[in-house]
Tab-separated table of C-alpha atoms in Angstrom:
chain	number	residue	atom	x	y	z
I	1255	MET	CA	96.207	79.591	103.453
I	1256	ASN	CA	99.124	78.571	105.637
I	1257	HIS	CA	101.308	80.947	107.625
I	1258	PRO	CA	103.400	83.045	105.197
I	1259	SER	CA	106.602	81.493	106.565
I	1260	ASP	CA	105.440	78.119	105.210
I	1261	TYR	CA	105.970	79.367	101.652
I	1262	ARG	CA	109.757	79.467	101.909
I	1263	GLY	CA	111.189	78.230	98.621
I	1264	LYS	CA	107.720	78.109	97.021
I	1265	GLU	CA	106.348	80.225	94.206
I	1266	VAL	CA	103.989	83.060	95.148
I	1267	VAL	CA	102.403	85.329	92.535
I	1268	VAL	CA	101.223	88.770	93.619
I	1269	LEU	CA	98.696	90.268	91.229
I	1270	GLY	CA	98.613	94.072	91.329
I	1271	LEU	CA	101.315	96.618	92.199
I	1272	ALA	CA	99.328	98.874	94.518
I	1273	ARG	CA	100.295	99.553	98.152
I	1274	SER	CA	99.029	96.207	99.350
I	1275	GLY	CA	100.743	94.305	96.546
I	1276	VAL	CA	104.117	95.886	97.272
I	1277	ALA	CA	103.799	95.134	101.002
I	1278	VAL	CA	102.796	91.507	100.381
I	1279	ALA	CA	105.605	90.953	97.897
I	1280	LYS	CA	108.211	92.287	100.311
I	1281	LEU	CA	106.868	90.155	103.151
I	1282	PHE	CA	106.975	86.888	101.217
I	1283	ARG	CA	110.424	87.677	99.842
I	1284	GLU	CA	111.736	88.337	103.367
I	1285	LEU	CA	110.329	84.957	104.397
I	1286	GLY	CA	112.155	83.175	101.583
I	1287	ALA	CA	109.431	82.686	98.977
I	1288	VAL	CA	110.057	82.949	95.249
I	1289	VAL	CA	107.947	85.999	94.426
I	1290	THR	CA	106.662	87.353	91.124
I	1291	VAL	CA	104.622	90.545	90.961
I	1292	ASN	CA	102.432	91.252	87.956
I	1293	ASP	CA	100.633	94.438	86.914
I	1294	LYS	CA	98.803	95.345	83.713
I	1295	LYS	CA	100.243	98.867	83.753
I	1296	GLU	CA	103.304	99.604	81.644
I	1297	ARG	CA	106.686	99.569	83.361
I	1298	ARG	CA	106.985	103.372	83.273
I	1299	GLU	CA	103.770	103.556	85.329
I	1300	CYS	CA	105.152	101.234	88.025
I	1301	PRO	CA	107.707	103.242	90.031
I	1302	GLU	CA	107.916	100.467	92.653
I	1303	ALA	CA	109.284	97.955	90.150
I	1304	ASP	CA	112.965	98.890	90.458
I	1305	GLN	CA	112.861	98.692	94.256
I	1306	LEU	CA	111.202	95.274	94.207
I	1307	GLU	CA	113.645	93.879	91.659
I	1308	ALA	CA	116.537	95.101	93.803
I	1309	LEU	CA	115.143	92.855	96.547
I	1310	GLY	CA	115.153	89.825	94.250
I	1311	ILE	CA	111.478	89.965	93.300
I	1312	SER	CA	110.513	89.375	89.676
I	1313	VAL	CA	108.287	92.089	88.218
I	1314	VAL	CA	106.218	91.635	85.055
I	1315	CYS	CA	104.405	94.722	83.742
I	1316	GLY	CA	102.321	95.576	80.708
I	1317	GLY	CA	99.778	92.747	80.816
I	1318	HIS	CA	98.906	89.418	82.430
I	1319	PRO	CA	100.849	86.608	80.676
I	1320	GLU	CA	99.155	83.260	81.296
I	1321	THR	CA	102.545	81.585	81.823
I	1322	LEU	CA	102.843	83.370	85.191
I	1323	VAL	CA	100.289	80.962	86.635
I	1324	HIS	CA	101.090	77.261	86.415
I	1325	PRO	CA	100.714	74.177	88.616
I	1326	GLY	CA	103.959	74.990	90.416
I	1327	VAL	CA	102.542	78.178	91.933
I	1328	SER	CA	101.563	77.698	95.584
I	1329	LEU	CA	99.624	80.896	96.220
I	1330	LEU	CA	98.089	83.827	94.318
I	1331	VAL	CA	97.664	87.053	96.304
I	1332	LYS	CA	95.248	89.237	94.375
I	1333	ASN	CA	94.757	92.987	94.590
I	1334	PRO	CA	91.201	93.312	95.947
I	1335	GLY	CA	90.017	95.427	93.020
I	1336	ILE	CA	91.001	92.879	90.372
I	1337	PRO	CA	87.907	90.873	89.412
I	1338	TYR	CA	87.741	87.104	89.684
I	1339	SER	CA	86.680	87.059	86.032
I	1340	LEU	CA	90.226	87.977	84.955
I	1341	SER	CA	91.631	85.123	82.865
I	1342	LEU	CA	94.773	84.836	85.008
I	1343	VAL	CA	92.667	84.449	88.154
I	1344	GLN	CA	90.434	81.885	86.486
I	1345	ARG	CA	93.530	80.006	85.333
I	1346	ALA	CA	94.741	79.848	88.945
I	1347	GLN	CA	91.334	78.523	89.987
I	1348	SER	CA	91.493	75.821	87.321
I	1349	PHE	CA	94.815	74.605	88.763
I	1350	GLY	CA	93.437	74.599	92.306
I	1351	ILE	CA	95.811	77.371	93.387
I	1352	GLU	CA	94.635	79.150	96.513
I	1353	ILE	CA	93.653	82.782	95.885
I	1354	VAL	CA	93.618	85.297	98.745
I	1355	THR	CA	93.813	89.018	99.367
I	1356	GLU	CA	96.323	90.859	101.533
I	1357	VAL	CA	93.940	90.795	104.505
I	1358	GLU	CA	94.288	87.027	104.808
I	1359	VAL	CA	98.084	87.245	104.695
I	1360	ALA	CA	98.229	90.039	107.270
I	1361	TYR	CA	95.960	88.150	109.660
I	1362	HIS	CA	98.481	85.306	109.944
I	1363	ILE	CA	101.354	87.589	110.951
I	1364	CYS	CA	99.515	90.142	113.102
I	1365	ARG	CA	100.212	89.819	116.828
I	1366	ALA	CA	97.789	92.578	117.823
I	1367	PRO	CA	94.075	91.948	118.367
I	1368	ILE	CA	92.159	92.964	115.246
I	1369	ILE	CA	89.046	95.105	114.967
I	1370	GLY	CA	87.455	94.738	111.536
I	1371	ILE	CA	84.940	97.283	110.225
I	1372	THR	CA	82.892	96.919	107.049
I	1373	GLY	CA	79.650	98.154	105.522
I	1374	SER	CA	78.386	99.769	102.350
I	1375	ASN	CA	78.625	103.268	103.849
I	1376	GLY	CA	80.333	104.920	106.801
I	1377	LYS	CA	83.395	102.653	107.069
I	1378	THR	CA	86.080	105.322	107.030
I	1379	THR	CA	84.378	107.683	109.474
I	1380	THR	CA	83.631	104.837	111.891
I	1381	THR	CA	87.123	103.362	111.602
I	1382	THR	CA	88.717	106.751	112.209
I	1383	TRP	CA	86.470	107.394	115.220
I	1384	ILE	CA	87.363	104.005	116.721
I	1385	GLY	CA	91.056	104.659	116.271
I	1386	LYS	CA	90.776	108.018	118.033
I	1387	MET	CA	88.776	106.497	120.898
I	1388	LEU	CA	91.376	103.800	121.457
I	1389	GLU	CA	94.119	106.402	121.264
I	1390	ALA	CA	92.347	108.545	123.858
I	1391	ALA	CA	92.237	105.512	126.147
I	1392	GLY	CA	95.956	104.803	125.682
I	1393	ARG	CA	95.396	101.578	123.714
I	1394	ALA	CA	98.015	102.254	120.980
I	1395	PRO	CA	95.838	101.655	117.894
I	1396	ILE	CA	97.196	101.140	114.398
I	1397	VAL	CA	94.657	102.143	111.741
I	1398	ALA	CA	95.097	100.432	108.382
I	1399	GLY	CA	93.454	98.470	105.578
I	1400	ASN	CA	91.101	100.063	103.079
I	1401	ILE	CA	91.554	103.388	104.862
I	1402	GLY	CA	95.023	103.921	103.434
I	1403	ARG	CA	97.977	102.092	104.961
I	1404	ALA	CA	98.705	98.590	103.671
I	1405	LEU	CA	97.621	96.072	106.282
I	1406	CYS	CA	100.597	93.748	105.761
I	1407	GLU	CA	103.006	96.593	106.378
I	1408	ALA	CA	101.173	97.672	109.532
I	1409	ALA	CA	100.780	94.109	110.809
I	1410	GLN	CA	104.542	93.551	110.755
I	1411	GLU	CA	104.978	96.463	113.176
I	1412	ALA	CA	102.182	95.494	115.539
I	1413	SER	CA	102.710	93.931	118.950
I	1414	GLU	CA	100.416	92.445	121.581
I	1415	ASN	CA	100.197	95.939	123.097
I	1416	ASN	CA	98.564	97.441	120.008
I	1417	TRP	CA	95.073	97.242	118.568
I	1418	MET	CA	94.818	96.819	114.799
I	1419	VAL	CA	91.819	98.849	113.578
I	1420	VAL	CA	91.043	97.766	110.027
I	1421	GLU	CA	88.629	99.169	107.459
I	1422	LEU	CA	87.597	96.347	105.128
I	1423	SER	CA	85.879	96.370	101.750
I	1424	SER	CA	83.830	93.531	100.299
I	1425	PHE	CA	86.614	93.076	97.737
I	1426	GLN	CA	89.137	92.457	100.504
I	1427	LEU	CA	86.879	90.169	102.529
I	1428	LYS	CA	85.906	88.011	99.546
I	1429	GLY	CA	89.510	86.800	99.364
I	1430	THR	CA	89.778	85.673	103.006
I	1431	LYS	CA	89.764	82.115	104.341
I	1432	SER	CA	90.644	82.060	108.039
I	1433	PHE	CA	90.592	85.799	108.875
I	1434	ARG	CA	89.167	86.253	112.375
I	1435	PRO	CA	88.915	89.654	114.071
I	1436	CYS	CA	88.329	89.660	117.795
I	1437	ILE	CA	85.810	92.485	117.270
I	1438	SER	CA	83.826	92.768	114.050
I	1439	CYS	CA	81.550	95.630	113.030
I	1440	LEU	CA	78.974	95.496	110.230
I	1441	LEU	CA	77.513	98.959	109.654
I	1442	ASN	CA	74.957	98.443	106.891
I	1443	VAL	CA	74.425	96.712	103.545
I	1444	ALA	CA	73.153	98.555	100.453
I	1445	GLU	CA	73.128	97.645	96.769
I	1446	THR	CA	76.546	98.520	95.375
I	1447	HIS	CA	79.585	96.975	93.630
I	1448	LEU	CA	77.361	94.629	91.609
I	1449	ASP	CA	79.646	95.065	88.593
I	1450	TYR	CA	82.301	93.250	90.664
I	1451	HIS	CA	80.215	90.768	92.658
I	1452	GLY	CA	77.610	90.010	90.007
I	1453	THR	CA	74.798	89.502	92.520
I	1454	MET	CA	73.713	90.906	95.861
I	1455	GLU	CA	74.027	87.396	97.271
I	1456	ASP	CA	77.756	87.347	96.521
I	1457	TYR	CA	78.197	90.875	97.883
I	1458	ILE	CA	76.408	89.991	101.123
I	1459	ALA	CA	78.314	86.709	101.461
I	1460	SER	CA	81.587	88.626	101.105
I	1461	LYS	CA	80.586	91.064	103.858
I	1462	ALA	CA	79.537	88.131	106.077
I	1463	LYS	CA	83.069	86.727	105.932
I	1464	LEU	CA	83.922	89.392	108.507
I	1465	PHE	CA	82.502	87.231	111.283
I	1466	ALA	CA	82.501	83.795	109.626
I	1467	ASN	CA	85.408	82.537	111.754
I	1468	GLN	CA	84.549	84.304	115.005
I	1469	THR	CA	83.700	82.263	118.101
I	1470	GLU	CA	81.819	83.002	121.303
I	1471	GLU	CA	85.052	84.529	122.648
I	1472	ASP	CA	84.768	87.335	120.077
I	1473	VAL	CA	82.338	90.259	119.698
I	1474	ALA	CA	80.196	91.206	116.689
I	1475	VAL	CA	78.855	94.774	116.559
I	1476	ILE	CA	75.890	94.808	114.163
I	1477	ASN	CA	73.343	97.394	113.044
I	1478	GLY	CA	69.985	96.362	114.483
I	1479	ASP	CA	68.122	98.694	112.107
I	1480	ASP	CA	69.433	97.179	108.860
I	1481	ASP	CA	67.391	94.310	107.400
I	1482	VAL	CA	70.374	92.468	105.926
I	1483	CYS	CA	72.429	92.902	109.080
I	1484	ARG	CA	69.632	91.475	111.206
I	1485	ARG	CA	69.323	88.514	108.863
I	1486	LEU	CA	73.043	87.806	108.990
I	1487	GLN	CA	73.314	88.004	112.763
I	1488	ASP	CA	71.365	84.761	113.127
I	1489	ALA	CA	74.430	82.881	111.898
I	1490	VAL	CA	76.945	84.797	114.024
I	1491	LYS	CA	78.689	82.743	116.692
I	1492	ALA	CA	80.342	85.717	118.392
I	1493	SER	CA	78.785	87.596	121.289
I	1494	LEU	CA	76.440	90.193	119.768
I	1495	LEU	CA	76.613	93.862	120.700
I	1496	PRO	CA	73.921	95.603	118.613
I	1497	PHE	CA	73.366	99.282	117.961
I	1498	SER	CA	70.220	101.104	116.879
I	1499	ALA	CA	69.289	104.663	115.969
I	1500	LYS	CA	65.560	103.850	115.853
I	1501	ARG	CA	64.719	101.945	119.033
I	1502	GLU	CA	65.880	101.325	122.558
I	1503	LEU	CA	67.634	98.014	123.074
I	1504	SER	CA	67.582	95.687	126.051
I	1505	TYR	CA	71.348	95.492	125.563
I	1506	GLY	CA	73.525	97.590	123.294
I	1507	VAL	CA	74.119	101.161	122.135
I	1508	PHE	CA	71.154	103.233	121.000
I	1509	ILE	CA	69.630	106.697	120.762
I	1510	SER	CA	67.183	107.513	123.535
I	1511	SER	CA	64.842	110.453	124.037
I	1512	ARG	CA	62.964	109.073	127.049
I	1513	GLY	CA	61.591	111.649	129.423
I	1514	LYS	CA	62.353	114.566	127.112
I	1515	GLY	CA	59.855	114.178	124.294
I	1516	LYS	CA	60.830	113.543	120.696
I	1517	ASN	CA	62.680	116.755	120.015
I	1518	ALA	CA	65.847	116.026	118.023
I	1519	ASP	CA	67.882	118.094	120.493
I	1520	ASP	CA	66.823	115.743	123.291
I	1521	ARG	CA	68.215	112.616	121.690
I	1522	ARG	CA	71.103	111.024	123.545
I	1523	ILE	CA	73.518	108.179	122.812
I	1524	VAL	CA	73.214	105.563	125.556
I	1525	TYR	CA	74.965	102.281	126.306
I	1526	ARG	CA	72.804	99.779	128.190
I	1527	ASP	CA	74.825	96.971	129.722
I	1528	ARG	CA	73.709	93.366	130.251
I	1529	ASN	CA	72.449	94.239	133.721
I	1530	GLY	CA	70.070	96.783	132.215
I	1531	THR	CA	72.006	99.750	133.571
I	1532	ASP	CA	72.119	102.799	131.276
I	1533	HIS	CA	75.366	104.678	130.677
I	1534	PRO	CA	74.671	108.008	128.908
I	1535	VAL	CA	77.407	108.969	126.449
I	1536	LEU	CA	76.411	112.398	125.068
I	1537	PRO	CA	73.552	114.213	123.324
I	1538	VAL	CA	73.364	113.619	119.579
I	1539	SER	CA	73.360	117.394	119.097
I	1540	GLU	CA	76.925	117.512	120.453
I	1541	LEU	CA	78.390	115.213	117.794
I	1542	GLY	CA	81.205	116.917	115.907
I	1543	VAL	CA	79.843	115.893	112.481
I	1544	PRO	CA	76.279	116.424	111.225
I	1545	GLY	CA	73.639	114.041	109.936
I	1546	ASP	CA	71.651	111.040	111.102
I	1547	PHE	CA	74.004	108.709	109.245
I	1548	ASN	CA	76.915	110.054	111.266
I	1549	ALA	CA	74.879	109.438	114.419
I	1550	GLU	CA	74.662	105.797	113.302
I	1551	ASN	CA	78.425	105.756	112.751
I	1552	ALA	CA	78.861	107.206	116.244
I	1553	LEU	CA	76.733	104.416	117.725
I	1554	ALA	CA	78.831	101.779	115.953
I	1555	ALA	CA	82.132	103.347	116.993
I	1556	THR	CA	80.938	103.642	120.593
I	1557	ALA	CA	79.884	99.988	120.664
I	1558	VAL	CA	83.234	98.815	119.273
I	1559	ALA	CA	85.190	100.956	121.707
I	1560	ILE	CA	83.162	99.605	124.630
I	1561	ALA	CA	83.806	96.053	123.396
I	1562	ALA	CA	87.519	96.883	123.422
I	1563	GLY	CA	87.305	98.047	127.027
I	1564	VAL	CA	87.312	101.815	126.459
I	1565	GLY	CA	85.439	103.861	129.046
I	1566	ILE	CA	82.702	106.406	128.339
I	1567	GLU	CA	84.994	109.138	129.645
I	1568	ALA	CA	87.327	108.551	126.680
I	1569	ILE	CA	84.576	107.984	124.108
I	1570	ALA	CA	82.465	111.118	124.624
I	1571	PRO	CA	85.194	113.751	124.009
I	1572	VAL	CA	86.201	112.042	120.755
I	1573	LEU	CA	82.601	112.011	119.508
I	1574	ARG	CA	82.330	115.672	120.397
I	1575	GLU	CA	85.646	116.883	118.930
I	1576	PHE	CA	85.907	114.839	115.718
I	1577	ARG	CA	85.231	117.003	112.644
I	1578	GLY	CA	85.100	114.346	109.959
I	1579	VAL	CA	87.311	112.766	107.309
I	1580	GLU	CA	88.448	114.189	104.002
I	1581	HIS	CA	85.972	113.516	101.165
I	1582	ARG	CA	83.182	112.554	103.617
I	1583	LEU	CA	80.801	115.524	103.813
I	1584	GLU	CA	83.894	117.714	104.113
I	1585	PHE	CA	83.365	121.468	104.327
I	1586	VAL	CA	85.422	123.213	101.636
I	1587	ALA	CA	84.596	126.932	101.501
I	1588	VAL	CA	81.931	129.635	101.377
I	1589	ARG	CA	81.576	131.861	98.327
I	1590	ASN	CA	79.034	134.713	98.525
I	1591	GLU	CA	77.118	132.847	101.244
I	1592	VAL	CA	77.056	129.625	99.216
I	1593	ALA	CA	78.710	126.717	101.065
I	1594	PHE	CA	80.608	123.954	99.242
I	1595	TYR	CA	80.914	120.402	100.595
I	1596	ASN	CA	83.054	117.564	99.244
I	1597	ASN	CA	81.414	114.141	99.614
I	1598	SER	CA	83.380	112.368	96.881
I	1599	LYS	CA	83.436	109.148	98.925
I	1600	ALA	CA	79.704	108.715	98.198
I	1601	THR	CA	80.107	106.011	95.558
I	1602	ASN	CA	76.541	104.654	95.717
I	1603	PRO	CA	73.054	106.207	95.813
I	1604	ALA	CA	72.443	105.367	99.468
I	1605	ALA	CA	75.505	107.368	100.526
I	1606	THR	CA	74.408	110.334	98.432
I	1607	ALA	CA	70.880	110.244	99.853
I	1608	LYS	CA	72.254	110.262	103.408
I	1609	ALA	CA	74.498	113.225	102.650
I	1610	ILE	CA	71.635	115.227	101.143
I	1611	GLU	CA	69.473	114.498	104.183
I	1612	ALA	CA	72.279	115.629	106.488
I	1613	ILE	CA	72.729	119.044	104.877
I	1614	GLY	CA	69.464	120.596	106.064
I	1615	LYS	CA	69.599	123.406	103.445
I	1616	PRO	CA	68.678	123.690	99.750
I	1617	VAL	CA	71.205	121.638	97.764
I	1618	VAL	CA	72.724	122.028	94.327
I	1619	LEU	CA	73.990	118.520	93.653
I	1620	ILE	CA	76.960	117.494	91.510
I	1621	ALA	CA	76.661	113.783	90.728
I	1622	GLY	CA	77.670	111.101	88.240
I	1623	GLY	CA	80.538	108.743	87.478
I	1624	LEU	CA	81.190	105.110	86.644
I	1625	ASP	CA	78.140	103.240	85.329
I	1626	ARG	CA	77.611	100.040	87.336
I	1627	GLY	CA	74.151	99.373	85.971
I	1628	LEU	CA	72.135	101.078	88.731
I	1629	ASP	CA	69.003	103.067	87.858
I	1630	PHE	CA	69.320	105.668	90.690
I	1631	MET	CA	65.550	105.660	91.235
I	1632	ASP	CA	66.142	105.442	94.997
I	1633	LEU	CA	67.379	109.042	94.858
I	1634	ILE	CA	63.994	110.462	93.823
I	1635	PRO	CA	62.559	111.051	97.357
I	1636	CYS	CA	65.540	113.054	98.606
I	1637	LEU	CA	65.887	114.906	95.295
I	1638	LYS	CA	62.246	115.979	95.546
I	1639	ASP	CA	62.555	117.185	99.115
I	1640	LYS	CA	66.025	118.713	99.322
I	1641	VAL	CA	67.600	119.393	95.907
I	1642	LYS	CA	66.886	122.485	93.777
I	1643	ALA	CA	69.343	121.844	90.920
I	1644	VAL	CA	71.542	119.030	89.608
I	1645	VAL	CA	74.764	119.071	87.602
I	1646	THR	CA	75.760	115.712	86.124
I	1647	LEU	CA	78.987	114.343	84.684
I	1648	GLY	CA	80.587	111.019	83.809
I	1649	GLU	CA	79.125	107.832	82.351
I	1650	THR	CA	75.904	108.098	84.355
I	1651	LYS	CA	75.170	111.754	83.639
I	1652	GLU	CA	72.135	110.991	81.455
I	1653	LYS	CA	70.697	108.449	83.906
I	1654	ILE	CA	70.961	110.831	86.846
I	1655	GLY	CA	69.597	113.681	84.738
I	1656	ARG	CA	66.497	111.616	83.916
I	1657	VAL	CA	66.000	110.745	87.589
I	1658	ALA	CA	66.277	114.447	88.467
I	1659	GLU	CA	63.572	115.199	85.901
I	1660	LEU	CA	61.336	112.529	87.424
I	1661	ALA	CA	61.890	114.200	90.798
I	1662	GLY	CA	60.494	117.428	89.364
I	1663	ILE	CA	63.797	119.299	89.158
I	1664	SER	CA	63.967	121.759	86.249
I	1665	LEU	CA	67.468	123.133	86.800
I	1666	ILE	CA	69.645	120.390	85.299
I	1667	LYS	CA	72.937	120.696	83.427
I	1668	SER	CA	75.291	117.985	82.148
I	1669	VAL	CA	79.009	118.354	81.518
I	1670	ASP	CA	80.584	117.140	78.284
I	1671	ASN	CA	82.362	113.799	78.772
I	1672	GLY	CA	84.830	114.533	75.986
I	1673	ILE	CA	86.907	117.063	77.899
I	1674	ASP	CA	89.737	116.711	80.387
I	1675	ALA	CA	88.595	115.328	83.764
I	1676	ALA	CA	89.873	118.339	85.702
I	1677	GLU	CA	88.201	120.727	83.260
I	1678	ALA	CA	84.962	118.734	83.542
I	1679	MET	CA	84.916	119.157	87.306
I	1680	GLY	CA	85.724	122.834	86.935
I	1681	GLN	CA	82.765	123.274	84.605
I	1682	ALA	CA	80.525	121.330	86.978
I	1683	VAL	CA	81.486	123.549	89.910
I	1684	LYS	CA	80.889	126.727	87.893
I	1685	ALA	CA	77.490	125.471	86.711
I	1686	ALA	CA	76.460	124.508	90.245
I	1687	TYR	CA	77.585	127.884	91.584
I	1688	ALA	CA	75.505	129.624	88.897
I	1689	PHE	CA	72.413	127.696	90.053
I	1690	ALA	CA	73.012	128.444	93.739
I	1691	GLU	CA	71.615	131.344	95.749
I	1692	LYS	CA	72.651	132.757	99.098
I	1693	GLY	CA	72.155	130.158	101.833
I	1694	ASP	CA	72.367	127.179	99.445
I	1695	VAL	CA	74.882	124.330	99.549
I	1696	VAL	CA	76.784	123.006	96.537
I	1697	LEU	CA	77.384	119.339	97.275
I	1698	LEU	CA	79.655	116.974	95.362
I	1699	SER	CA	78.115	113.591	96.162
I	1700	PRO	CA	78.472	111.506	93.003
I	1701	ALA	CA	76.499	108.315	93.883
I	1702	CYS	CA	79.031	106.548	91.650
I	1703	ALA	CA	82.595	105.296	91.668
I	1704	SER	CA	85.179	107.588	90.091
I	1705	TRP	CA	87.027	105.300	87.717
I	1706	ASP	CA	85.396	106.467	84.493
I	1707	MET	CA	87.179	109.833	84.836
I	1708	TYR	CA	89.411	109.850	87.902
I	1709	ALA	CA	91.974	107.471	89.384
I	1710	SER	CA	90.173	107.441	92.738
I	1711	TYR	CA	87.468	109.167	94.730
I	1712	GLU	CA	90.311	111.005	96.513
I	1713	GLU	CA	91.535	112.496	93.235
I	1714	ARG	CA	87.984	113.451	92.304
I	1715	GLY	CA	87.486	115.158	95.662
I	1716	ARG	CA	90.802	117.023	95.485
I	1717	ILE	CA	89.997	118.338	91.998
I	1718	PHE	CA	86.575	119.451	93.227
I	1719	LYS	CA	88.183	121.387	96.084
I	1720	GLU	CA	90.705	122.992	93.732
I	1721	SER	CA	87.865	123.987	91.403
I	1722	VAL	CA	85.979	125.608	94.296
I	1723	HIS	CA	89.047	127.562	95.407
I	1724	ASN	CA	89.592	128.713	91.812
I	1725	LEU	CA	86.128	130.238	91.493
């Protein structure tokens, strides 16, 4: 797409009235475009509508009339979660109308250098860590994107003195054309979101857009342990800065236990520069959040911060003091020596498996949610080794229950789908607590998206926490 200012006097349709849609609509209106915002929700469910109309923006709620998209429309800005199979989107494609997401728009107006972080798992923790590292070094970061704040809104405030730290989903990246971060970070790629992308090939191609426009002047931080990441790096033009939790690298950030045996307590995060000089960061045992997957996130965050010019002296304290992000293996409470953890952000089996492995104690698992066609068979090894009981809910409750049976688990209970979503979570928490014994952990780690029962994974996590506190 062109710079947003080039759409003065032209028609722009914004599809979706979420945070990003509101920010995009306001931006184009301020720049003189003729803006229409459309949302399938009824008008009473769109509290932003009155404000937008007061600014001269047309708002159409309650469906997606085909007449909104016609040959006179110059640009369609689509909410990332809206599928390309939607008839209105396909109509725009048939007219040759360019379709982008908010990320593409924000890129054109952002004056700050951009750090883009994506991956199937670990994005929010890594993004938050990077923001805190830059803040500790006095680099004035602005954290936005998929992590919460609309990127267009944040980009308008940014100056050359800031760093824009952006969490990016595959949905957002799929709708980019010229987006080019100066530092990109690809954490991992696991099978997920196939209901949206259709195939793994499309999902991977969307993730790869993160560094598609980078040049040798830019930096790409990539997981050297992930098969897909390694395959993609062959096409990367940016300067590579790899990280690895499994092997020492000739250049990059890795975990080393040289000279101290293989004891887990001896493992240390190390940055090895291009001259082969090692710069120890801190022992893995001192990380403020548990689990091998968080050690991988720490490696990625360290590599990005180093690429941005942050010194080890600023990185190490942040790794040590950070206690995690809400809904990501978040400690909730202890009841009669049973600990409760909220990992509602685990929306795919790989994320749930990593959380179970990180706990290190017998687990009573609460899982289930939106059915995206996965079979959950990948969960069997960790269920066998770590999980003593499973409580299931949502569309996938029967699938996950069958997988638990195959893993040899006998303590399995499912929650009735026909009851209120808050009541369902309350019943799940009570059932899990009944299965648990002193020293066990009750873990909400659904392995599924939330949209069959809850508006978001955040809502699901909050209701879980309320249910625990109401025990």
